[in-house]
Short mmCIF file of C-alpha atoms in Angstrom, two decimals:
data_model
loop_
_atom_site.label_atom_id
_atom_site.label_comp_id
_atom_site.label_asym_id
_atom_site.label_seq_id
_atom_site.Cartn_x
_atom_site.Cartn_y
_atom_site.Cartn_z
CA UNK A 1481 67.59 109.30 100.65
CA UNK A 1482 68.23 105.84 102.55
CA UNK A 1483 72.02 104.88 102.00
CA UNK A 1484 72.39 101.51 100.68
CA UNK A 1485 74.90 99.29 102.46
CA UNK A 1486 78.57 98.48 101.23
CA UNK A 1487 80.30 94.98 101.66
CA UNK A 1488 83.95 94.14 100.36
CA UNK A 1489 83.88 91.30 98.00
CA UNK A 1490 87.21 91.05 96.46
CA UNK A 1491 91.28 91.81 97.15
CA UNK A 1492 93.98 92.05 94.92
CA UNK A 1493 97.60 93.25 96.54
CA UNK A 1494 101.32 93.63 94.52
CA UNK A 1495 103.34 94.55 97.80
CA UNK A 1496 106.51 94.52 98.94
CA UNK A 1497 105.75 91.34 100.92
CA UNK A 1498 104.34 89.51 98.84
CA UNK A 1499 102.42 89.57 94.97
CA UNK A 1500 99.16 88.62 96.05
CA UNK A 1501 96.99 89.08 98.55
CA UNK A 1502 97.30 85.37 100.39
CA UNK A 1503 101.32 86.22 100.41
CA UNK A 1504 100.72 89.72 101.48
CA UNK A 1505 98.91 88.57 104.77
CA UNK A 1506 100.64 85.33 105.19
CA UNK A 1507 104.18 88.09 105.58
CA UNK A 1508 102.58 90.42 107.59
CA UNK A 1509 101.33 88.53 110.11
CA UNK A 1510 104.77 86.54 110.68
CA UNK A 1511 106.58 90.39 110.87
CA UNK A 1512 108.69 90.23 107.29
CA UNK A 1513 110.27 93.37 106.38
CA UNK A 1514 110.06 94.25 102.56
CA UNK A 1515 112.94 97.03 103.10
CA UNK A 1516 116.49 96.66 100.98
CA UNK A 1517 118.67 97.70 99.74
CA UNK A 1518 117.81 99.24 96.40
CA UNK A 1519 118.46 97.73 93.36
CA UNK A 1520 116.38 99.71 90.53
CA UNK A 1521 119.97 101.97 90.20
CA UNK A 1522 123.26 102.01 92.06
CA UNK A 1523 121.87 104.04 95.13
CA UNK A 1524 125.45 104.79 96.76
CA UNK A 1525 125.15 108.70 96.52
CA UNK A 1526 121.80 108.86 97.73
CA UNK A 1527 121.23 109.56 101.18
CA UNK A 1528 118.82 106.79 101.59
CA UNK A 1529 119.95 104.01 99.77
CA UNK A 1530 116.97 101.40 100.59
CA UNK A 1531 113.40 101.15 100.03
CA UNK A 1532 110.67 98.69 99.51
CA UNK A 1533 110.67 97.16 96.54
CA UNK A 1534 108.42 95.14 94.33
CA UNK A 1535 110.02 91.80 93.82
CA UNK A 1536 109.79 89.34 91.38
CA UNK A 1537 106.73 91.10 89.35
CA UNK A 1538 106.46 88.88 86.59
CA UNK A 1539 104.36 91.65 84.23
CA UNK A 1540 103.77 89.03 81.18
CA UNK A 1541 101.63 87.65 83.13
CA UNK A 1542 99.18 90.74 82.90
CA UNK A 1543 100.62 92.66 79.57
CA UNK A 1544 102.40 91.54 76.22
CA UNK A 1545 105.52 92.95 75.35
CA UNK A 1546 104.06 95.62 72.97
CA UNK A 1547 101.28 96.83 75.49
CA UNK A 1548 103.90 96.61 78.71
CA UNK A 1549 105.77 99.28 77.23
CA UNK A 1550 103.34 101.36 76.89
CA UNK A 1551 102.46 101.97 80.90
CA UNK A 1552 104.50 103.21 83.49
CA UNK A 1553 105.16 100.40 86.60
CA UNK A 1554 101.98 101.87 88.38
CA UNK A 1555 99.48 100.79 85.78
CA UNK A 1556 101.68 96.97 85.49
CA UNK A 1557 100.83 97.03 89.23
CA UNK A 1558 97.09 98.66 89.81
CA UNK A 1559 95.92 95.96 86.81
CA UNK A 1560 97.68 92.83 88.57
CA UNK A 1561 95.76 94.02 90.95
CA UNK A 1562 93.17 94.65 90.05
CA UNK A 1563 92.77 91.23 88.17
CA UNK A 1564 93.17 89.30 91.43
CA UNK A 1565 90.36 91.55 93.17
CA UNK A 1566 87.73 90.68 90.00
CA UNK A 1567 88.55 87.14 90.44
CA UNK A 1568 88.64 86.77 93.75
CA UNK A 1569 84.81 88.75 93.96
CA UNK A 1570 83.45 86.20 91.77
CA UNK A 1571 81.72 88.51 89.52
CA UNK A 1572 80.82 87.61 85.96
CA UNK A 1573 81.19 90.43 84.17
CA UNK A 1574 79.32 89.28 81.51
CA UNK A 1575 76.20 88.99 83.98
CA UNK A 1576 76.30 92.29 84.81
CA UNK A 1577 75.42 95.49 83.57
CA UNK A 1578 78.88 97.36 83.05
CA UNK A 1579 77.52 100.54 83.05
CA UNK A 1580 77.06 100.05 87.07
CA UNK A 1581 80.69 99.34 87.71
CA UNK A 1582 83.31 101.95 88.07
CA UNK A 1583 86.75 102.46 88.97
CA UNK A 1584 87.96 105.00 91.77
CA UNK A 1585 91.62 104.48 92.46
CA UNK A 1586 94.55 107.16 94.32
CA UNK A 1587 97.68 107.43 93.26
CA UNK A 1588 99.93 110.18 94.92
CA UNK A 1589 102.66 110.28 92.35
CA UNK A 1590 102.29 108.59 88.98
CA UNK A 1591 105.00 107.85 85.92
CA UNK A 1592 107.52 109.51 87.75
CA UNK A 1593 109.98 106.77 86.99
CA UNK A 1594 109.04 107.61 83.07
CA UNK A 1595 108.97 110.99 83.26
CA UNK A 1596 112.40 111.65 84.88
CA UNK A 1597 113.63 109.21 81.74
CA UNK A 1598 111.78 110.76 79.19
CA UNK A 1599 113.19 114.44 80.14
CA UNK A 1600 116.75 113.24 81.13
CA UNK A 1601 116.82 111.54 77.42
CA UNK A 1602 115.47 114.71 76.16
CA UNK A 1603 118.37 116.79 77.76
CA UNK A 1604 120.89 114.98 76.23
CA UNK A 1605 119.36 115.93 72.51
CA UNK A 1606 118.32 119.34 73.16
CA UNK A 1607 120.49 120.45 69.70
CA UNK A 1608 117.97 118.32 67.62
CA UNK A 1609 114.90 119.65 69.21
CA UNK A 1610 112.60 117.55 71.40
CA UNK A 1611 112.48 113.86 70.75
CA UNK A 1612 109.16 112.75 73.18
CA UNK A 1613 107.28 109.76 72.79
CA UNK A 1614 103.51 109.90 71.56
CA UNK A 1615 102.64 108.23 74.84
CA UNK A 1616 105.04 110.25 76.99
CA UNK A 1617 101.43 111.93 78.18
CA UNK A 1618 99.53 109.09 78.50
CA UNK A 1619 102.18 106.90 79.93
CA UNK A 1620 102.76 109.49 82.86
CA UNK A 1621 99.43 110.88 84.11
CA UNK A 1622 98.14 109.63 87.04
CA UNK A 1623 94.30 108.80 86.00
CA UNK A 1624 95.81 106.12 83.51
CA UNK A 1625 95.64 103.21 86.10
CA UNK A 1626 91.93 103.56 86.58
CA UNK A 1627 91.19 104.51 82.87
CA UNK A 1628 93.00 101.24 81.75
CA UNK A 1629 91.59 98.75 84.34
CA UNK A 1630 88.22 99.96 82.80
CA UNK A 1631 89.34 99.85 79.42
CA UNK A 1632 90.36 96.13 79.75
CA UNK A 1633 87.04 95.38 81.66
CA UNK A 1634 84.48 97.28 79.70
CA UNK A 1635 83.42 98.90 83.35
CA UNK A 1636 81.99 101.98 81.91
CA UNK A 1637 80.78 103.22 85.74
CA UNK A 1638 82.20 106.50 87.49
CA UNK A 1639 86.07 106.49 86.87
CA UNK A 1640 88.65 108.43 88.18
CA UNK A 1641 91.84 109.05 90.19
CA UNK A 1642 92.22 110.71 93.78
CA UNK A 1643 96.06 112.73 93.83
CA UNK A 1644 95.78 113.95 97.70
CA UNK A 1645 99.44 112.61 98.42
CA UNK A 1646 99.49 109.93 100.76
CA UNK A 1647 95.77 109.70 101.48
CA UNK A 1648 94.71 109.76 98.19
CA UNK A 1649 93.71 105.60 98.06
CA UNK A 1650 91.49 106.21 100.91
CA UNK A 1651 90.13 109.20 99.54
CA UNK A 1652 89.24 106.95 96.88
CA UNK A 1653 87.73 104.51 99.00
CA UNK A 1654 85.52 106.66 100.64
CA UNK A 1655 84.25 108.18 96.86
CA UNK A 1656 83.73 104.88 95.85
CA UNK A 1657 81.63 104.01 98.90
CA UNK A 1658 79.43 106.89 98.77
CA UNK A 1659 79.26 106.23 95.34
CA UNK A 1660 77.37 103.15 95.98
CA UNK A 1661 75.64 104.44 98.98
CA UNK A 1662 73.86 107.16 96.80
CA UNK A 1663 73.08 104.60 93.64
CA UNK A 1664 75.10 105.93 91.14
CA UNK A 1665 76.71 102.56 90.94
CA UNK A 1666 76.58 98.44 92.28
CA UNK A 1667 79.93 98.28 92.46
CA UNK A 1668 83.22 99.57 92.51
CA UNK A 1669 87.01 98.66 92.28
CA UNK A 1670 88.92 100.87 94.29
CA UNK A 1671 91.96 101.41 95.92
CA UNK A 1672 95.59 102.30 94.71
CA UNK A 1673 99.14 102.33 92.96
CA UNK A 1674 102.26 103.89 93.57
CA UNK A 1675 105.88 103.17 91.75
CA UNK A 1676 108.16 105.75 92.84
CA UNK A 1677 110.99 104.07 94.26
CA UNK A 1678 112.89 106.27 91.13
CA UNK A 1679 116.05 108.85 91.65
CA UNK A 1680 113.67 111.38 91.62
CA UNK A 1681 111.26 110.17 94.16
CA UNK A 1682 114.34 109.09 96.62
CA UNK A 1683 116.12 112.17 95.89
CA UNK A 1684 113.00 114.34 96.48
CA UNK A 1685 111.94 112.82 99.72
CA UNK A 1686 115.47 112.67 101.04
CA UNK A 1687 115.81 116.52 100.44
CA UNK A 1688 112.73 116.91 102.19
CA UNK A 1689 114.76 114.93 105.52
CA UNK A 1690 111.64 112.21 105.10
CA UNK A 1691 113.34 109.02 104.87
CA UNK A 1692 115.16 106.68 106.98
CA UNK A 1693 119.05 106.60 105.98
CA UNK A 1694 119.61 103.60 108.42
CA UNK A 1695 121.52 102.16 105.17
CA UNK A 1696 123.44 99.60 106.88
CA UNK A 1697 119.82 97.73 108.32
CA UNK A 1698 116.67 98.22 106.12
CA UNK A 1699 115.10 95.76 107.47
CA UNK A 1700 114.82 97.61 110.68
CA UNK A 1701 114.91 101.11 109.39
CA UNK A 1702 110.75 101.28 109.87
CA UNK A 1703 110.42 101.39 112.87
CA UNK A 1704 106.81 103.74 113.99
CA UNK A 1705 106.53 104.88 117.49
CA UNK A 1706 110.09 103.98 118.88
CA UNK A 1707 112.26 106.77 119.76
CA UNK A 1708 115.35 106.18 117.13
CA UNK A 1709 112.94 106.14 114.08
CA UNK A 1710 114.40 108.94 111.33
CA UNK A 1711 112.00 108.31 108.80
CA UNK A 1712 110.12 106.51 106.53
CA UNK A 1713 111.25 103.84 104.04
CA UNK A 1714 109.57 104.04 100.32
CA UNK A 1715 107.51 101.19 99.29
CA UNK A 1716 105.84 101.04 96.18
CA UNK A 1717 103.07 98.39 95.04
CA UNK A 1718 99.31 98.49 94.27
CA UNK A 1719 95.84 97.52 96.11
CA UNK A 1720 92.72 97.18 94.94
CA UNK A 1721 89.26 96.43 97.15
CA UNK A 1722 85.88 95.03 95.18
CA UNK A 1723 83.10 97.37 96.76
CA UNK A 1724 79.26 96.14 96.05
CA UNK A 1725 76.55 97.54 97.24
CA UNK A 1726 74.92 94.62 99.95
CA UNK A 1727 71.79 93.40 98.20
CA UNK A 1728 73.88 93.35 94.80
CA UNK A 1729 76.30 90.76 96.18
CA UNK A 1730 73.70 88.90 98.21
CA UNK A 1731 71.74 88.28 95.09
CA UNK A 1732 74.72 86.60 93.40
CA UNK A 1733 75.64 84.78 96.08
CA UNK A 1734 79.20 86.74 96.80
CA UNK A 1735 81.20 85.45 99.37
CA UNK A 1736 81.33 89.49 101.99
CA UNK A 1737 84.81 89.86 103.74
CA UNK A 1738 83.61 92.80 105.91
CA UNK A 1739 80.58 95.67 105.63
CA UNK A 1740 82.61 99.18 104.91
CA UNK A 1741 80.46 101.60 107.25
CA UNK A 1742 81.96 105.11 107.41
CA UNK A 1743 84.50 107.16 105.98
CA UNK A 1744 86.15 110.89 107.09
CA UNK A 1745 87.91 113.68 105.39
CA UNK A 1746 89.53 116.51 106.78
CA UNK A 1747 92.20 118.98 106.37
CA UNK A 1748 94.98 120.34 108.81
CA UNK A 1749 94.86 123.86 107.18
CA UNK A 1750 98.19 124.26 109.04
CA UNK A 1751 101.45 122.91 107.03
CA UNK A 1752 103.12 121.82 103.74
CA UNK A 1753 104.53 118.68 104.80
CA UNK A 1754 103.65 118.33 108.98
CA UNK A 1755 101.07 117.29 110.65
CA UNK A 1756 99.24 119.01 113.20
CA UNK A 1757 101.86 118.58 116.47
CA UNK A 1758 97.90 118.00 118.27
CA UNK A 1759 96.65 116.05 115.09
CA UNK A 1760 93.57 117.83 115.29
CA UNK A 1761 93.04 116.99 111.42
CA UNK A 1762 93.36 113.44 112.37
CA UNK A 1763 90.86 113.72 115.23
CA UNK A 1764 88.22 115.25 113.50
CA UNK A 1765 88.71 112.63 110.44
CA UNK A 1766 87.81 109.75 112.76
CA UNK A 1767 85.19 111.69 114.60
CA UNK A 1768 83.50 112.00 111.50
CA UNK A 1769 83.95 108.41 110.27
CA UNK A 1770 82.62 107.35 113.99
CA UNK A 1771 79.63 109.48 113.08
CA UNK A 1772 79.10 108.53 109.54
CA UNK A 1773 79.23 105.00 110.44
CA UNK A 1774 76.61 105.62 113.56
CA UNK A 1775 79.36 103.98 116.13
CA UNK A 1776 80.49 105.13 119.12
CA UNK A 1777 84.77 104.96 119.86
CA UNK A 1778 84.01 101.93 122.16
CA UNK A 1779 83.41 99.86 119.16
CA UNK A 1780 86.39 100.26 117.48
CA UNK A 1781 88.66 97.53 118.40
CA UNK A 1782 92.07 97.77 116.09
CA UNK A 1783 93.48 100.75 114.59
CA UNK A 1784 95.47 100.25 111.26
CA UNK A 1785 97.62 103.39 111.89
CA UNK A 1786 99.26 105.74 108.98
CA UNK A 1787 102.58 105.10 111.70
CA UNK A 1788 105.27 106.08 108.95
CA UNK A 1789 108.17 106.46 111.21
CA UNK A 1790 108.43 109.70 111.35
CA UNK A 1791 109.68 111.95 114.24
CA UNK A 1792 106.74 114.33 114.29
CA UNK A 1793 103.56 111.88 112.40
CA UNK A 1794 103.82 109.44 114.48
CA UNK A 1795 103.22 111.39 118.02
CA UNK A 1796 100.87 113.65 116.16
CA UNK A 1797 98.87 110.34 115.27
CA UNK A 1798 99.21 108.79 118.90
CA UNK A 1799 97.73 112.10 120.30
CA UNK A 1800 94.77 111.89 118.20
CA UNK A 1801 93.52 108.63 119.00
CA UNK A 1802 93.77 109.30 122.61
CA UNK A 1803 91.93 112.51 121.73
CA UNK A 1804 89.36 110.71 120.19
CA UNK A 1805 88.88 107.26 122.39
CA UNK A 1806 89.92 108.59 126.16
CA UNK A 1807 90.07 105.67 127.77
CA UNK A 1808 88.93 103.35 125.49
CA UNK A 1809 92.36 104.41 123.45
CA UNK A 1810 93.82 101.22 125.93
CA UNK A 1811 91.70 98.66 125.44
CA UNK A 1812 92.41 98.51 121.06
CA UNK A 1813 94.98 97.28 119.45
CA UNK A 1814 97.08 99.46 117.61
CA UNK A 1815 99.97 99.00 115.01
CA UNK A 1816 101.77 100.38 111.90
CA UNK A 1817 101.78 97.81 109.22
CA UNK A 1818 104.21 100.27 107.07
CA UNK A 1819 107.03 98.89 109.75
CA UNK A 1820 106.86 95.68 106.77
CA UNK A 1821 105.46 97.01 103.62
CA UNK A 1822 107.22 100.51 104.26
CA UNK A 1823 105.23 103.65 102.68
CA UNK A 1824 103.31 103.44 99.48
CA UNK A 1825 102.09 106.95 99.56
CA UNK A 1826 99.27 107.35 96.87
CA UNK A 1827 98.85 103.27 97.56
CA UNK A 1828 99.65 103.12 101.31
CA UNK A 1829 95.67 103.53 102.22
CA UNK A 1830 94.76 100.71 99.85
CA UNK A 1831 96.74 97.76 101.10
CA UNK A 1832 96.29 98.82 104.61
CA UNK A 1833 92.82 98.50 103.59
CA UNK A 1834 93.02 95.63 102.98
CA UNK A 1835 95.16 94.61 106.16
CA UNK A 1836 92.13 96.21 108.38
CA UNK A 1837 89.50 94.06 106.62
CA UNK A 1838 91.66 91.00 107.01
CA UNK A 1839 92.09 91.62 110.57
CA UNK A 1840 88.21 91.67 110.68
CA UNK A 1841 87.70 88.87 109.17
CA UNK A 1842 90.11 87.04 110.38
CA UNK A 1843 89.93 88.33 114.59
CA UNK A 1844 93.95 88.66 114.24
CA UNK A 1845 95.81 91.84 114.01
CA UNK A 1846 99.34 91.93 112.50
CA UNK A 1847 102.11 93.49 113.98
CA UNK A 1848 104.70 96.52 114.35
CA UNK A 1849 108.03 94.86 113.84
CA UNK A 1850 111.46 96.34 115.09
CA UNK A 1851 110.44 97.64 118.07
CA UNK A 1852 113.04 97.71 121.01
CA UNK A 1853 111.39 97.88 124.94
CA UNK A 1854 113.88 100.19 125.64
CA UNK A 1855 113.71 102.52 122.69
CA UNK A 1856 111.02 104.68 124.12
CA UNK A 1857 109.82 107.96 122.96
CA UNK A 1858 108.92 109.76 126.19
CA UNK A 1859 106.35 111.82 124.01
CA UNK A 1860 104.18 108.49 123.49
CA UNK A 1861 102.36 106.36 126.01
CA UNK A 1862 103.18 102.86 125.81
CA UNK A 1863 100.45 101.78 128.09
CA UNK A 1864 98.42 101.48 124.50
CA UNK A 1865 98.92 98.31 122.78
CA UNK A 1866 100.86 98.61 119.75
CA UNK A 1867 100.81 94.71 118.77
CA UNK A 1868 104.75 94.69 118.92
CA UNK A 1869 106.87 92.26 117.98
CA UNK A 1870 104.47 89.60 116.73
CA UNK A 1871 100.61 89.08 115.55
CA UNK A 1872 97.43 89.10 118.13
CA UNK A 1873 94.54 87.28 118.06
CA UNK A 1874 91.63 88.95 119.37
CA UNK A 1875 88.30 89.48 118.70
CA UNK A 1876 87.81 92.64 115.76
CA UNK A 1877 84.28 93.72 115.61
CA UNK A 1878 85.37 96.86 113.61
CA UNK A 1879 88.26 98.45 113.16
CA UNK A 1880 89.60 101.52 111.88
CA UNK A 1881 92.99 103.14 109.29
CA UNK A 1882 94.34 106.34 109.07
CA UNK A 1883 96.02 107.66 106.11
CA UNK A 1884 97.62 111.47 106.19
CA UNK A 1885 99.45 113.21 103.34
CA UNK A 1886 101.33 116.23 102.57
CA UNK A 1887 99.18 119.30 101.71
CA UNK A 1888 97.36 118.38 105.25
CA UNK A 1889 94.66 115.92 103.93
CA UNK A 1890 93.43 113.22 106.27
CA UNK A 1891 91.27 109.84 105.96
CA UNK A 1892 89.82 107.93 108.05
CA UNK A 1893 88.08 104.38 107.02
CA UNK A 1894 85.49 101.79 109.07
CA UNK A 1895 84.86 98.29 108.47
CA UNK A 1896 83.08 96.47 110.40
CA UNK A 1897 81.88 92.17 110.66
CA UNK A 1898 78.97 91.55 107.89
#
C-alpha cells in the first residue's frame, strides 16, 4: 500500500497562556509563566499549592447553561478547541463527506474534578442510599470529549480516546495520522484535554513526590534541566490539530502549516512511574519516528522536549537524544515549553504539538524560562542548546516532541516544512 501524505491544516489551543492559539504562541515565545497560585479551592494544606490554570474560560461562548452542566471542564475545553481548529482549517463541513472525518483525541485523566464531587456528595448521604446523577457516567468517562466534538459536527469518521497517561495526545496523533495514511479517513481532528487541577489530582500527584512545592514562586517553580527543579507544576487545558490527508486539502485550496511525517511508540517495560535512568524507551521512540518518516537525525533541527522538571525525566530525556543524534545532538535547538504552560498530562502532547509546528512554520523556537547559568545539573551537558531565557530564530526544517507517561509509554512526533 502507498501511504498517502498528512499536512496540518488547523489549531485550536485553551492553555494556560493564553485561550487561543494566536495568544498561546504570542506567550510562549515572550517566556510567560501560566503557574499560580491556585484558586479552584483554598490550597493551603496541600503540599503544592500552585498549578497552571485555565484563566478566564468564558464557556457560554461554546455551551448554554443547560448543556454546560452536563460535561466535565475537559469536554468545555477539547470543544473550544476544537471549534477554533475547524475554523481556522477552513473546511466546510457541509462540502464534505462526514463519514471521512473522525475524531482521535488523549486524555490521561478525565472528569476527575466531577467524580471526586459526585462521590464526596454521595458520602455525606450514604443513610438515604446513593443519590448519583444520570450523567454521573457520561459526564466522567474519558471518550466523552471526542464523542461530543463529533456529535456537534456530524463527523461520523473513526472516533475515539487514547488514556496512555501523559502521552496519550500524541498517541492520538500518531492514530490519527496513520489513519489517514492507510485511507480509512481525509481527515482528522486530533489532539487533547486534560482538567485535573482538582484536590484529587494535586493530592494524588503530590503523594506520588511529582510536583514542585516551590509555593512561595510559581512562576519559577518549572524549571526543566536546572539542578534545583523538584517537580512538575499541573497545567490543565486542551489542543486540538486539523490532520488532512495532502491531496484532500490541496483540492480545497487549504492553507498547510507543516507536513506530519513520522510517528514512534514504545514502551520502557521497566517502571510504574520512572523513566528509564538510560531512556532507552525514549531512544527507540525517536529512532522509529526517524525511520517512519525516512529522515536521518541530521535533519531534525528543534526538539520540543517532554522536559517536566523532574529530577530523574529530565536527565533520562537529555541522555536519549544524545543517544540518538551523537553529535548532531549540538547543533538543534532544544527546550521544554512545559517551563510556561506547566504539564497537561493527557493534553501536554497536543499543545506542544502545536508549539513544534509553529516553530516550523514560523523558523523560531520558543524558550525554557527560569533557567539560572549557575544552577547546573552536573548529570546534563549544557554544551546543547536549550533556547534559555528567551526565543531563537533559526531556520526549522523539521523538528521533533517527546511525550512520556507513567505506565512507561513513549511518543515521539515529526513535522516537517510542506
Amino acid at each position: 500500500m502507498e501511504l498517502k501524505r498528512v499536512v496540518v491544516t488547523g489549531l485550536g489551543a485553551v492553555t494556560p497562556i493564553g485561550n487561543d492559539v494566536p495568544t498561546f504562541w504570542e506567550n510562549l515565545l515572550k517566556g510567560v509563566s501560566g503557574a499560580t497560585r491556585i484558586t479552584y479551592f483554598d490550597p493551603t494544606l496541600y503540599k503544592s499549592a500552585i498549578a497552571c490554570e485555565v484563566k478566564d474560560f468564558q464557556v457560554e461562548n461554546y455551551f448554554d447553561r443547560k448543556d454546560a452542566r452536563k460535561f466535565d471542564k475537559f469536554v468545555h475545553y477539547a470543544v473550544a478547541a476544537a471549534q477554533e481548529a475547524l475554523q481556522d482549517s477552513g473546511l466546510n463541513l457541509e462540502e464534505e463527506d462526514k463519514n471521512r472525518i473522525g475524531v482521535v483525541l488523549g486524555v490521561g485523566v478525565g472528569g476527575v474534578g466531577y467524580f471526586q464531587e459526585a462521590v464526596a456528595e454521595n458520602t455525606l448521604h450514604e443513610e438515604d442510599g446513593p443519590r448519583y446523577s444520570p450523567f454521573f457516567v457520561p459526564k466522567m468517562i474519558a471518550d466523552m470529549s471526542s464523542g461530543i466534538i463529533s456529535i456537534r459536527y456530524g463527523l461520523a469518521g473513526p472516533n475515539y480516546v487514547c488514556t496512555a497517561a501523559c502521552a496519550s495526545s500524541t498517541i492520538a496523533l500518531s492514530d490519527a495520522f496513520n489513519l489517514i495514511r492507510m485511507g480509512k479517513a481525509t481527515t482528522m481532528l486530533t489532539g487533547g484535554s486534560e482538567a485535573a487541577v482538582t484536590k484529587a489530582g494535586m493530592g494524588g500527584f503530590a503523594a506520588l513526590h511529582a510536583l514542585s512545592t516551590r509555593n512561595d514562586s510559581p512562576e519559577t517553580a518549572s524549571r526543566p534541566f536546572s539542578a534545583s527543579r523538584d517537580g512538575f507544576v499541573l497545567g490543565e487545558g486542551a489542543g486540538i490539530l486539523v490532520l488532512e490527508e495532502l491531496e484532500h486539502a490541496k483540492a480545497r485550496g487549504a492553507k498547510i502549516y507543516a507536513e506530519l511525517v513520522g510517528t514512534g511508540l514504545t514502551a520502557d517495560a521497566y517502571h510504574m512511574t520512572a523513566s528509564h535512568p538510560e531512556g532507552l524507551g525514549a531512544v527507540r521512540a525517536m529512532q522509529e519516528a526517524l525511520e517512519d518518516a525516512g529522515m536521518k537525525p541530521e535533519d531534525i533541527d528543534y526538539i520540543n522536549t517532554h522536559g517536566t522538571s523532574t529530577p530523574v525525566g529530565d536527565v533520562s530525556e537529555v541522555n536519549a537524544i544524545l543517544s540518538v543524534f551523537g553529535e548532531h545532538a549540538y547543533k538543534l535547538s532544544i527546550d521544554s515549553t512545559k517551563s510556561m504552560t506547566g504539564h497537561l498530562l493527557g493534553a501536554a502532547g497536543a499543545i506542544e504539538a502545536i508549539a513544534t509546528v509553529l516553530a516550523v512554520k514560523n523558523d523560531v523556537v520558543p524558550p525554557t524560562i527560569n533557567h539560572d547559568p549557575e544552577d547546573k545539573d552536573e548529570n546534563i551537558d549544557y554544551n546543547l542548546d536549550f533556547t534559555f531565557g528567551k526565543s531563537k530564530q533559526r531556520t526549522v526544517r523539521a523538528a521533533l516532541t517527546n511525550n512520556f507517561g507513567f505506565g512507561g509509554h513513549n511518543a515521539t512526533a515529526i513535522f516537517k516544512k510542506y
